[in-house]
Amino acid sequence: MKKALIVWGGWDGHQPKEVAEIFQEVLTGEGFDVEMSNTLEAFADDEKLKGLDLIVPVWTMDKIDEKLVQNVSEAVQSGVGLAGCHGGMCDAFRDNVEWQFMTGGQWVAHPGNDGTDYKVNVKHSTSPLTEGIEDFDVCSEQYYLHVDPAIEVLATTRFPVADGPHALNKSVDMPVVWTKRWGVGRVYYNSLGHQANIIDMPVVKELMRRGFVWSAEGKSAAASGGQA
């Protein structure tokens, strides 16, 4: 049985407990043994982390000890999957650049704030993570992120939609869903999920389910000598 650790906390406005509970339900449904923790000290045992198949951070706008980030980083480099969403993964620790390097991006703005209507454009490629999923509309925060050019982009959204100092720049397609590698570990991110009702949308929940499973499979793939 695959093992997953969900660590939730930080800013309450993102409903971390409620989002973590949805993720727990999804992972349990996929046969994972899921541990839930509401303390960053869950990252303190480096050997325990390396024994997992998946780490799911649901933690926004906080500070973290460098050693804890190092433990997560080394676990992922060894093959443990890392998957999360919205500010719970890519606005977790604004002053920690290793976390941002590992996850592939960092939130910088959401012009229009919550309640912005926008479209998510799904990119169809060889990745099974978006197979059969069509473009869809969302009313939520539209995340503008600084992103790693090494990521594989699976979905985007077009800026500008809301007005702001960015609006006179040319239109840009901002990544919404992506994957990347960290060592032999698989990393998955989805910028949707301002609150639990967005994660509970069937299409968003399905994208997260696929991302969790794909990330967790990286460990066994790497161990067997297959592509991480």
JSON list of C-alpha atoms in Angstrom, two decimals:
[
{"chain": "A", "resi": 1, "resn": "MET", "atom": "CA", "xyz": [0.00, 0.00, 0.00]},
{"chain": "A", "resi": 2, "resn": "LYS", "atom": "CA", "xyz": [1.36, 3.40, -0.98]},
{"chain": "A", "resi": 3, "resn": "LYS", "atom": "CA", "xyz": [1.90, 5.91, 1.82]},
{"chain": "A", "resi": 4, "resn": "ALA", "atom": "CA", "xyz": [1.00, 9.60, 1.63]},
{"chain": "A", "resi": 5, "resn": "LEU", "atom": "CA", "xyz": [1.57, 12.46, 4.07]},
{"chain": "A", "resi": 6, "resn": "ILE", "atom": "CA", "xyz": [-0.69, 15.53, 3.96]},
{"chain": "A", "resi": 7, "resn": "VAL", "atom": "CA", "xyz": [0.62, 18.50, 5.94]},
{"chain": "A", "resi": 8, "resn": "TRP", "atom": "CA", "xyz": [-1.87, 21.34, 6.33]},
{"chain": "A", "resi": 9, "resn": "GLY", "atom": "CA", "xyz": [-1.88, 24.74, 8.00]},
{"chain": "A", "resi": 10, "resn": "GLY", "atom": "CA", "xyz": [-0.77, 28.32, 7.48]},
{"chain": "A", "resi": 11, "resn": "TRP", "atom": "CA", "xyz": [-3.23, 31.01, 6.41]},
{"chain": "A", "resi": 12, "resn": "ASP", "atom": "CA", "xyz": [-6.81, 30.00, 7.28]},
{"chain": "A", "resi": 13, "resn": "GLY", "atom": "CA", "xyz": [-8.27, 31.92, 4.33]},
{"chain": "A", "resi": 14, "resn": "HIS", "atom": "CA", "xyz": [-7.32, 29.04, 2.06]},
{"chain": "A", "resi": 15, "resn": "GLN", "atom": "CA", "xyz": [-9.30, 26.59, 4.21]},
{"chain": "A", "resi": 16, "resn": "PRO", "atom": "CA", "xyz": [-6.32, 24.24, 4.58]},
{"chain": "A", "resi": 17, "resn": "LYS", "atom": "CA", "xyz": [-8.12, 21.74, 6.80]},
{"chain": "A", "resi": 18, "resn": "GLU", "atom": "CA", "xyz": [-11.06, 21.44, 4.43]},
{"chain": "A", "resi": 19, "resn": "VAL", "atom": "CA", "xyz": [-8.82, 21.13, 1.38]},
{"chain": "A", "resi": 20, "resn": "ALA", "atom": "CA", "xyz": [-6.66, 18.54, 3.15]},
{"chain": "A", "resi": 21, "resn": "GLU", "atom": "CA", "xyz": [-9.76, 16.51, 3.97]},
{"chain": "A", "resi": 22, "resn": "ILE", "atom": "CA", "xyz": [-10.80, 16.46, 0.32]},
{"chain": "A", "resi": 23, "resn": "PHE", "atom": "CA", "xyz": [-7.29, 15.32, -0.63]},
{"chain": "A", "resi": 24, "resn": "GLN", "atom": "CA", "xyz": [-7.43, 12.64, 2.06]},
{"chain": "A", "resi": 25, "resn": "GLU", "atom": "CA", "xyz": [-10.70, 11.35, 0.61]},
{"chain": "A", "resi": 26, "resn": "VAL", "atom": "CA", "xyz": [-9.24, 11.26, -2.91]},
{"chain": "A", "resi": 27, "resn": "LEU", "atom": "CA", "xyz": [-6.09, 9.45, -1.81]},
{"chain": "A", "resi": 28, "resn": "THR", "atom": "CA", "xyz": [-7.96, 6.96, 0.38]},
{"chain": "A", "resi": 29, "resn": "GLY", "atom": "CA", "xyz": [-10.14, 6.19, -2.61]},
{"chain": "A", "resi": 30, "resn": "GLU", "atom": "CA", "xyz": [-6.97, 5.35, -4.54]},
{"chain": "A", "resi": 31, "resn": "GLY", "atom": "CA", "xyz": [-5.85, 2.91, -1.85]},
{"chain": "A", "resi": 32, "resn": "PHE", "atom": "CA", "xyz": [-3.28, 5.11, -0.11]},
{"chain": "A", "resi": 33, "resn": "ASP", "atom": "CA", "xyz": [-2.45, 4.87, 3.57]},
{"chain": "A", "resi": 34, "resn": "VAL", "atom": "CA", "xyz": [-2.83, 8.58, 4.43]},
{"chain": "A", "resi": 35, "resn": "GLU", "atom": "CA", "xyz": [-1.32, 10.39, 7.39]},
{"chain": "A", "resi": 36, "resn": "MET", "atom": "CA", "xyz": [-2.62, 13.88, 8.20]},
{"chain": "A", "resi": 37, "resn": "SER", "atom": "CA", "xyz": [-0.59, 16.44, 10.15]},
{"chain": "A", "resi": 38, "resn": "ASN", "atom": "CA", "xyz": [-1.16, 20.10, 11.04]},
{"chain": "A", "resi": 39, "resn": "THR", "atom": "CA", "xyz": [2.44, 20.82, 12.03]},
{"chain": "A", "resi": 40, "resn": "LEU", "atom": "CA", "xyz": [5.52, 21.46, 9.91]},
{"chain": "A", "resi": 41, "resn": "GLU", "atom": "CA", "xyz": [7.41, 19.22, 12.32]},
{"chain": "A", "resi": 42, "resn": "ALA", "atom": "CA", "xyz": [5.96, 16.39, 10.23]},
{"chain": "A", "resi": 43, "resn": "PHE", "atom": "CA", "xyz": [8.91, 17.15, 7.94]},
{"chain": "A", "resi": 44, "resn": "ALA", "atom": "CA", "xyz": [11.48, 16.65, 10.73]},
{"chain": "A", "resi": 45, "resn": "ASP", "atom": "CA", "xyz": [12.07, 12.91, 10.30]},
{"chain": "A", "resi": 46, "resn": "ASP", "atom": "CA", "xyz": [14.05, 12.65, 7.09]},
{"chain": "A", "resi": 47, "resn": "GLU", "atom": "CA", "xyz": [14.12, 8.85, 7.01]},
{"chain": "A", "resi": 48, "resn": "LYS", "atom": "CA", "xyz": [10.36, 8.65, 7.50]},
{"chain": "A", "resi": 49, "resn": "LEU", "atom": "CA", "xyz": [9.84, 11.06, 4.60]},
{"chain": "A", "resi": 50, "resn": "LYS", "atom": "CA", "xyz": [12.00, 8.91, 2.35]},
{"chain": "A", "resi": 51, "resn": "GLY", "atom": "CA", "xyz": [9.78, 5.94, 3.22]},
{"chain": "A", "resi": 52, "resn": "LEU", "atom": "CA", "xyz": [6.72, 7.69, 1.77]},
{"chain": "A", "resi": 53, "resn": "ASP", "atom": "CA", "xyz": [5.42, 7.59, -1.78]},
{"chain": "A", "resi": 54, "resn": "LEU", "atom": "CA", "xyz": [3.82, 11.03, -1.74]},
{"chain": "A", "resi": 55, "resn": "ILE", "atom": "CA", "xyz": [4.02, 14.32, 0.17]},
{"chain": "A", "resi": 56, "resn": "VAL", "atom": "CA", "xyz": [1.10, 16.76, -0.17]},
{"chain": "A", "resi": 57, "resn": "PRO", "atom": "CA", "xyz": [1.69, 20.24, 1.29]},
{"chain": "A", "resi": 58, "resn": "VAL", "atom": "CA", "xyz": [-1.40, 22.35, 2.04]},
{"chain": "A", "resi": 59, "resn": "TRP", "atom": "CA", "xyz": [0.32, 25.24, 3.83]},
{"chain": "A", "resi": 60, "resn": "THR", "atom": "CA", "xyz": [0.19, 28.94, 2.88]},
{"chain": "A", "resi": 61, "resn": "MET", "atom": "CA", "xyz": [2.18, 32.08, 3.76]},
{"chain": "A", "resi": 62, "resn": "ASP", "atom": "CA", "xyz": [4.44, 30.97, 6.57]},
{"chain": "A", "resi": 63, "resn": "LYS", "atom": "CA", "xyz": [8.09, 30.52, 7.44]},
{"chain": "A", "resi": 64, "resn": "ILE", "atom": "CA", "xyz": [9.87, 27.20, 7.65]},
{"chain": "A", "resi": 65, "resn": "ASP", "atom": "CA", "xyz": [13.16, 26.01, 9.09]},
{"chain": "A", "resi": 66, "resn": "GLU", "atom": "CA", "xyz": [15.74, 25.36, 6.39]},
{"chain": "A", "resi": 67, "resn": "LYS", "atom": "CA", "xyz": [16.37, 21.85, 7.71]},
{"chain": "A", "resi": 68, "resn": "LEU", "atom": "CA", "xyz": [12.73, 20.90, 7.17]},
{"chain": "A", "resi": 69, "resn": "VAL", "atom": "CA", "xyz": [12.88, 22.07, 3.55]},
{"chain": "A", "resi": 70, "resn": "GLN", "atom": "CA", "xyz": [16.11, 20.13, 3.10]},
{"chain": "A", "resi": 71, "resn": "ASN", "atom": "CA", "xyz": [14.41, 16.98, 4.42]},
{"chain": "A", "resi": 72, "resn": "VAL", "atom": "CA", "xyz": [11.53, 17.33, 1.96]},
{"chain": "A", "resi": 73, "resn": "SER", "atom": "CA", "xyz": [13.90, 18.16, -0.88]},
{"chain": "A", "resi": 74, "resn": "GLU", "atom": "CA", "xyz": [16.07, 15.11, -0.24]},
{"chain": "A", "resi": 75, "resn": "ALA", "atom": "CA", "xyz": [13.02, 12.86, 0.01]},
{"chain": "A", "resi": 76, "resn": "VAL", "atom": "CA", "xyz": [11.71, 14.09, -3.32]},
{"chain": "A", "resi": 77, "resn": "GLN", "atom": "CA", "xyz": [15.13, 13.80, -4.92]},
{"chain": "A", "resi": 78, "resn": "SER", "atom": "CA", "xyz": [15.18, 10.16, -3.81]},
{"chain": "A", "resi": 79, "resn": "GLY", "atom": "CA", "xyz": [11.88, 9.45, -5.61]},
{"chain": "A", "resi": 80, "resn": "VAL", "atom": "CA", "xyz": [9.08, 10.51, -3.25]},
{"chain": "A", "resi": 81, "resn": "GLY", "atom": "CA", "xyz": [6.34, 12.39, -5.12]},
{"chain": "A", "resi": 82, "resn": "LEU", "atom": "CA", "xyz": [5.36, 15.96, -4.28]},
{"chain": "A", "resi": 83, "resn": "ALA", "atom": "CA", "xyz": [1.95, 17.27, -5.32]},
{"chain": "A", "resi": 84, "resn": "GLY", "atom": "CA", "xyz": [-0.23, 20.19, -4.29]},
{"chain": "A", "resi": 85, "resn": "CYS", "atom": "CA", "xyz": [-2.26, 23.19, -5.34]},
{"chain": "A", "resi": 86, "resn": "HIS", "atom": "CA", "xyz": [-2.71, 26.95, -5.18]},
{"chain": "A", "resi": 87, "resn": "GLY", "atom": "CA", "xyz": [-1.01, 28.79, -2.32]},
{"chain": "A", "resi": 88, "resn": "GLY", "atom": "CA", "xyz": [-0.77, 25.57, -0.34]},
{"chain": "A", "resi": 89, "resn": "MET", "atom": "CA", "xyz": [2.26, 24.59, -2.38]},
{"chain": "A", "resi": 90, "resn": "CYS", "atom": "CA", "xyz": [3.44, 27.58, -4.43]},
{"chain": "A", "resi": 91, "resn": "ASP", "atom": "CA", "xyz": [2.86, 30.35, -1.92]},
{"chain": "A", "resi": 92, "resn": "ALA", "atom": "CA", "xyz": [3.85, 28.31, 1.10]},
{"chain": "A", "resi": 93, "resn": "PHE", "atom": "CA", "xyz": [7.16, 29.87, 2.12]},
{"chain": "A", "resi": 94, "resn": "ARG", "atom": "CA", "xyz": [7.88, 33.12, 0.30]},
{"chain": "A", "resi": 95, "resn": "ASP", "atom": "CA", "xyz": [11.37, 33.55, 1.69]},
{"chain": "A", "resi": 96, "resn": "ASN", "atom": "CA", "xyz": [12.60, 30.04, 0.89]},
{"chain": "A", "resi": 97, "resn": "VAL", "atom": "CA", "xyz": [14.01, 29.85, -2.62]},
{"chain": "A", "resi": 98, "resn": "GLU", "atom": "CA", "xyz": [14.85, 26.13, -2.43]},
{"chain": "A", "resi": 99, "resn": "TRP", "atom": "CA", "xyz": [11.18, 25.37, -1.86]},
{"chain": "A", "resi": 100, "resn": "GLN", "atom": "CA", "xyz": [10.30, 27.52, -4.89]},
{"chain": "A", "resi": 101, "resn": "PHE", "atom": "CA", "xyz": [13.00, 25.86, -7.02]},
{"chain": "A", "resi": 102, "resn": "MET", "atom": "CA", "xyz": [11.69, 22.41, -6.06]},
{"chain": "A", "resi": 103, "resn": "THR", "atom": "CA", "xyz": [8.02, 23.17, -6.65]},
{"chain": "A", "resi": 104, "resn": "GLY", "atom": "CA", "xyz": [8.53, 25.02, -9.93]},
{"chain": "A", "resi": 105, "resn": "GLY", "atom": "CA", "xyz": [6.96, 28.39, -9.20]},
{"chain": "A", "resi": 106, "resn": "GLN", "atom": "CA", "xyz": [5.89, 31.10, -6.79]},
{"chain": "A", "resi": 107, "resn": "TRP", "atom": "CA", "xyz": [2.67, 33.13, -6.64]},
{"chain": "A", "resi": 108, "resn": "VAL", "atom": "CA", "xyz": [3.14, 36.87, -7.12]},
{"chain": "A", "resi": 109, "resn": "ALA", "atom": "CA", "xyz": [-0.39, 38.26, -7.84]},
{"chain": "A", "resi": 110, "resn": "HIS", "atom": "CA", "xyz": [-4.04, 37.48, -8.54]},
{"chain": "A", "resi": 111, "resn": "PRO", "atom": "CA", "xyz": [-5.42, 40.50, -10.45]},
{"chain": "A", "resi": 112, "resn": "GLY", "atom": "CA", "xyz": [-9.13, 40.86, -9.83]},
{"chain": "A", "resi": 113, "resn": "ASN", "atom": "CA", "xyz": [-8.87, 38.84, -6.61]},
{"chain": "A", "resi": 114, "resn": "ASP", "atom": "CA", "xyz": [-11.43, 36.15, -5.80]},
{"chain": "A", "resi": 115, "resn": "GLY", "atom": "CA", "xyz": [-14.50, 36.06, -8.04]},
{"chain": "A", "resi": 116, "resn": "THR", "atom": "CA", "xyz": [-12.60, 36.52, -11.33]},
{"chain": "A", "resi": 117, "resn": "ASP", "atom": "CA", "xyz": [-14.15, 34.62, -14.24]},
{"chain": "A", "resi": 118, "resn": "TYR", "atom": "CA", "xyz": [-11.58, 32.98, -16.47]},
{"chain": "A", "resi": 119, "resn": "LYS", "atom": "CA", "xyz": [-10.95, 29.94, -18.63]},
{"chain": "A", "resi": 120, "resn": "VAL", "atom": "CA", "xyz": [-8.46, 27.15, -18.07]},
{"chain": "A", "resi": 121, "resn": "ASN", "atom": "CA", "xyz": [-7.03, 25.94, -21.36]},
{"chain": "A", "resi": 122, "resn": "VAL", "atom": "CA", "xyz": [-5.96, 22.31, -21.26]},
{"chain": "A", "resi": 123, "resn": "LYS", "atom": "CA", "xyz": [-2.92, 21.30, -23.29]},
{"chain": "A", "resi": 124, "resn": "HIS", "atom": "CA", "xyz": [-3.15, 17.86, -24.84]},
{"chain": "A", "resi": 125, "resn": "SER", "atom": "CA", "xyz": [0.14, 16.07, -25.37]},
{"chain": "A", "resi": 126, "resn": "THR", "atom": "CA", "xyz": [1.63, 12.69, -24.60]},
{"chain": "A", "resi": 127, "resn": "SER", "atom": "CA", "xyz": [0.88, 13.20, -20.90]},
{"chain": "A", "resi": 128, "resn": "PRO", "atom": "CA", "xyz": [-1.99, 11.03, -19.58]},
{"chain": "A", "resi": 129, "resn": "LEU", "atom": "CA", "xyz": [-2.71, 13.63, -16.90]},
{"chain": "A", "resi": 130, "resn": "THR", "atom": "CA", "xyz": [-5.02, 15.67, -19.13]},
{"chain": "A", "resi": 131, "resn": "GLU", "atom": "CA", "xyz": [-6.39, 12.94, -21.40]},
{"chain": "A", "resi": 132, "resn": "GLY", "atom": "CA", "xyz": [-10.12, 13.44, -22.01]},
{"chain": "A", "resi": 133, "resn": "ILE", "atom": "CA", "xyz": [-10.26, 16.74, -20.09]},
{"chain": "A", "resi": 134, "resn": "GLU", "atom": "CA", "xyz": [-11.50, 19.78, -22.02]},
{"chain": "A", "resi": 135, "resn": "ASP", "atom": "CA", "xyz": [-11.11, 23.50, -21.37]},
{"chain": "A", "resi": 136, "resn": "PHE", "atom": "CA", "xyz": [-13.25, 24.70, -18.48]},
{"chain": "A", "resi": 137, "resn": "ASP", "atom": "CA", "xyz": [-14.36, 27.92, -16.77]},
{"chain": "A", "resi": 138, "resn": "VAL", "atom": "CA", "xyz": [-13.56, 28.94, -13.21]},
{"chain": "A", "resi": 139, "resn": "CYS", "atom": "CA", "xyz": [-14.71, 31.80, -10.98]},
{"chain": "A", "resi": 140, "resn": "SER", "atom": "CA", "xyz": [-11.94, 32.20, -8.44]},
{"chain": "A", "resi": 141, "resn": "GLU", "atom": "CA", "xyz": [-8.51, 33.76, -8.03]},
{"chain": "A", "resi": 142, "resn": "GLN", "atom": "CA", "xyz": [-6.51, 33.74, -11.25]},
{"chain": "A", "resi": 143, "resn": "TYR", "atom": "CA", "xyz": [-2.92, 33.07, -10.23]},
{"chain": "A", "resi": 144, "resn": "TYR", "atom": "CA", "xyz": [-0.05, 34.98, -11.81]},
{"chain": "A", "resi": 145, "resn": "LEU", "atom": "CA", "xyz": [3.15, 33.10, -10.98]},
{"chain": "A", "resi": 146, "resn": "HIS", "atom": "CA", "xyz": [6.87, 33.31, -11.57]},
{"chain": "A", "resi": 147, "resn": "VAL", "atom": "CA", "xyz": [7.66, 29.89, -13.00]},
{"chain": "A", "resi": 148, "resn": "ASP", "atom": "CA", "xyz": [10.60, 27.61, -13.71]},
{"chain": "A", "resi": 149, "resn": "PRO", "atom": "CA", "xyz": [11.21, 27.38, -17.49]},
{"chain": "A", "resi": 150, "resn": "ALA", "atom": "CA", "xyz": [11.92, 23.66, -17.01]},
{"chain": "A", "resi": 151, "resn": "ILE", "atom": "CA", "xyz": [8.32, 22.78, -16.09]},
{"chain": "A", "resi": 152, "resn": "GLU", "atom": "CA", "xyz": [6.09, 20.77, -18.43]},
{"chain": "A", "resi": 153, "resn": "VAL", "atom": "CA", "xyz": [2.94, 22.86, -18.80]},
{"chain": "A", "resi": 154, "resn": "LEU", "atom": "CA", "xyz": [-0.34, 20.90, -18.89]},
{"chain": "A", "resi": 155, "resn": "ALA", "atom": "CA", "xyz": [-2.86, 23.76, -18.68]},
{"chain": "A", "resi": 156, "resn": "THR", "atom": "CA", "xyz": [-2.76, 27.55, -18.96]},
{"chain": "A", "resi": 157, "resn": "THR", "atom": "CA", "xyz": [-4.92, 30.65, -18.51]},
{"chain": "A", "resi": 158, "resn": "ARG", "atom": "CA", "xyz": [-4.79, 33.87, -20.52]},
{"chain": "A", "resi": 159, "resn": "PHE", "atom": "CA", "xyz": [-3.82, 37.19, -18.91]},
{"chain": "A", "resi": 160, "resn": "PRO", "atom": "CA", "xyz": [-4.95, 39.92, -18.70]},
{"chain": "A", "resi": 161, "resn": "VAL", "atom": "CA", "xyz": [-8.55, 39.34, -17.68]},
{"chain": "A", "resi": 162, "resn": "ALA", "atom": "CA", "xyz": [-8.78, 41.82, -14.81]},
{"chain": "A", "resi": 163, "resn": "ASP", "atom": "CA", "xyz": [-7.26, 45.29, -15.02]},
{"chain": "A", "resi": 164, "resn": "GLY", "atom": "CA", "xyz": [-3.99, 46.08, -13.30]},
{"chain": "A", "resi": 165, "resn": "PRO", "atom": "CA", "xyz": [-0.45, 47.34, -13.90]},
{"chain": "A", "resi": 166, "resn": "HIS", "atom": "CA", "xyz": [0.23, 44.25, -16.01]},
{"chain": "A", "resi": 167, "resn": "ALA", "atom": "CA", "xyz": [-2.61, 44.95, -18.45]},
{"chain": "A", "resi": 168, "resn": "LEU", "atom": "CA", "xyz": [-0.65, 46.99, -21.01]},
{"chain": "A", "resi": 169, "resn": "ASN", "atom": "CA", "xyz": [1.81, 44.16, -21.55]},
{"chain": "A", "resi": 170, "resn": "LYS", "atom": "CA", "xyz": [1.02, 41.75, -24.35]},
{"chain": "A", "resi": 171, "resn": "SER", "atom": "CA", "xyz": [-1.28, 38.83, -23.57]},
{"chain": "A", "resi": 172, "resn": "VAL", "atom": "CA", "xyz": [0.43, 35.91, -21.87]},
{"chain": "A", "resi": 173, "resn": "ASP", "atom": "CA", "xyz": [-0.55, 32.31, -21.26]},
{"chain": "A", "resi": 174, "resn": "MET", "atom": "CA", "xyz": [0.19, 31.61, -17.61]},
{"chain": "A", "resi": 175, "resn": "PRO", "atom": "CA", "xyz": [0.73, 27.99, -16.51]},
{"chain": "A", "resi": 176, "resn": "VAL", "atom": "CA", "xyz": [-2.06, 26.59, -14.33]},
{"chain": "A", "resi": 177, "resn": "VAL", "atom": "CA", "xyz": [-1.07, 22.92, -14.16]},
{"chain": "A", "resi": 178, "resn": "TRP", "atom": "CA", "xyz": [2.46, 21.62, -14.51]},
{"chain": "A", "resi": 179, "resn": "THR", "atom": "CA", "xyz": [4.88, 18.82, -13.74]},
{"chain": "A", "resi": 180, "resn": "LYS", "atom": "CA", "xyz": [8.63, 18.75, -13.24]},
{"chain": "A", "resi": 181, "resn": "ARG", "atom": "CA", "xyz": [11.35, 16.52, -11.85]},
{"chain": "A", "resi": 182, "resn": "TRP", "atom": "CA", "xyz": [13.37, 17.06, -8.70]},
{"chain": "A", "resi": 183, "resn": "GLY", "atom": "CA", "xyz": [16.09, 14.45, -8.60]},
{"chain": "A", "resi": 184, "resn": "VAL", "atom": "CA", "xyz": [14.21, 11.31, -9.60]},
{"chain": "A", "resi": 185, "resn": "GLY", "atom": "CA", "xyz": [11.06, 12.53, -7.81]},
{"chain": "A", "resi": 186, "resn": "ARG", "atom": "CA", "xyz": [7.94, 13.69, -9.64]},
{"chain": "A", "resi": 187, "resn": "VAL", "atom": "CA", "xyz": [6.44, 17.09, -8.82]},
{"chain": "A", "resi": 188, "resn": "TYR", "atom": "CA", "xyz": [2.86, 18.10, -9.73]},
{"chain": "A", "resi": 189, "resn": "TYR", "atom": "CA", "xyz": [1.21, 21.48, -9.23]},
{"chain": "A", "resi": 190, "resn": "ASN", "atom": "CA", "xyz": [-2.23, 22.97, -9.93]},
{"chain": "A", "resi": 191, "resn": "SER", "atom": "CA", "xyz": [-2.76, 26.69, -9.24]},
{"chain": "A", "resi": 192, "resn": "LEU", "atom": "CA", "xyz": [-6.52, 26.27, -8.69]},
{"chain": "A", "resi": 193, "resn": "GLY", "atom": "CA", "xyz": [-7.93, 25.81, -5.21]},
{"chain": "A", "resi": 194, "resn": "HIS", "atom": "CA", "xyz": [-8.37, 29.14, -3.44]},
{"chain": "A", "resi": 195, "resn": "GLN", "atom": "CA", "xyz": [-10.91, 27.43, -1.22]},
{"chain": "A", "resi": 196, "resn": "ALA", "atom": "CA", "xyz": [-12.33, 23.95, -0.82]},
{"chain": "A", "resi": 197, "resn": "ASN", "atom": "CA", "xyz": [-15.29, 24.52, -3.16]},
{"chain": "A", "resi": 198, "resn": "ILE", "atom": "CA", "xyz": [-12.90, 24.97, -6.09]},
{"chain": "A", "resi": 199, "resn": "ILE", "atom": "CA", "xyz": [-10.99, 21.79, -5.27]},
{"chain": "A", "resi": 200, "resn": "ASP", "atom": "CA", "xyz": [-14.35, 20.02, -5.01]},
{"chain": "A", "resi": 201, "resn": "MET", "atom": "CA", "xyz": [-15.23, 20.86, -8.62]},
{"chain": "A", "resi": 202, "resn": "PRO", "atom": "CA", "xyz": [-15.26, 17.48, -10.43]},
{"chain": "A", "resi": 203, "resn": "VAL", "atom": "CA", "xyz": [-12.75, 18.52, -13.10]},
{"chain": "A", "resi": 204, "resn": "VAL", "atom": "CA", "xyz": [-10.34, 20.03, -10.56]},
{"chain": "A", "resi": 205, "resn": "LYS", "atom": "CA", "xyz": [-10.65, 17.05, -8.22]},
{"chain": "A", "resi": 206, "resn": "GLU", "atom": "CA", "xyz": [-9.96, 14.72, -11.14]},
{"chain": "A", "resi": 207, "resn": "LEU", "atom": "CA", "xyz": [-6.87, 16.69, -12.15]},
{"chain": "A", "resi": 208, "resn": "MET", "atom": "CA", "xyz": [-5.60, 16.48, -8.59]},
{"chain": "A", "resi": 209, "resn": "ARG", "atom": "CA", "xyz": [-6.34, 12.75, -8.38]},
{"chain": "A", "resi": 210, "resn": "ARG", "atom": "CA", "xyz": [-4.33, 12.09, -11.50]},
{"chain": "A", "resi": 211, "resn": "GLY", "atom": "CA", "xyz": [-1.51, 14.30, -10.25]},
{"chain": "A", "resi": 212, "resn": "PHE", "atom": "CA", "xyz": [-1.35, 12.48, -6.92]},
{"chain": "A", "resi": 213, "resn": "VAL", "atom": "CA", "xyz": [-1.24, 9.04, -8.54]},
{"chain": "A", "resi": 214, "resn": "TRP", "atom": "CA", "xyz": [1.33, 10.08, -11.15]},
{"chain": "A", "resi": 215, "resn": "SER", "atom": "CA", "xyz": [3.60, 11.69, -8.56]},
{"chain": "A", "resi": 216, "resn": "ALA", "atom": "CA", "xyz": [3.44, 8.70, -6.23]},
{"chain": "A", "resi": 217, "resn": "GLU", "atom": "CA", "xyz": [4.30, 6.27, -9.04]},
{"chain": "A", "resi": 218, "resn": "GLY", "atom": "CA", "xyz": [7.63, 7.97, -9.62]},
{"chain": "A", "resi": 219, "resn": "LYS", "atom": "CA", "xyz": [9.34, 6.20, -6.74]},
{"chain": "A", "resi": 220, "resn": "SER", "atom": "CA", "xyz": [8.71, 2.69, -8.06]},
{"chain": "A", "resi": 221, "resn": "ALA", "atom": "CA", "xyz": [9.47, 3.80, -11.62]},
{"chain": "A", "resi": 222, "resn": "ALA", "atom": "CA", "xyz": [12.84, 5.15, -10.55]},
{"chain": "A", "resi": 223, "resn": "ALA", "atom": "CA", "xyz": [13.60, 2.04, -8.48]},
{"chain": "A", "resi": 224, "resn": "SER", "atom": "CA", "xyz": [12.93, -0.22, -11.47]},
{"chain": "A", "resi": 225, "resn": "GLY", "atom": "CA", "xyz": [15.17, 1.83, -13.70]},
{"chain": "A", "resi": 226, "resn": "GLY", "atom": "CA", "xyz": [12.29, 3.31, -15.68]},
{"chain": "A", "resi": 227, "resn": "GLN", "atom": "CA", "xyz": [11.74, 6.95, -16.52]},
{"chain": "A", "resi": 228, "resn": "ALA", "atom": "CA", "xyz": [11.17, 8.98, -13.37]}
]
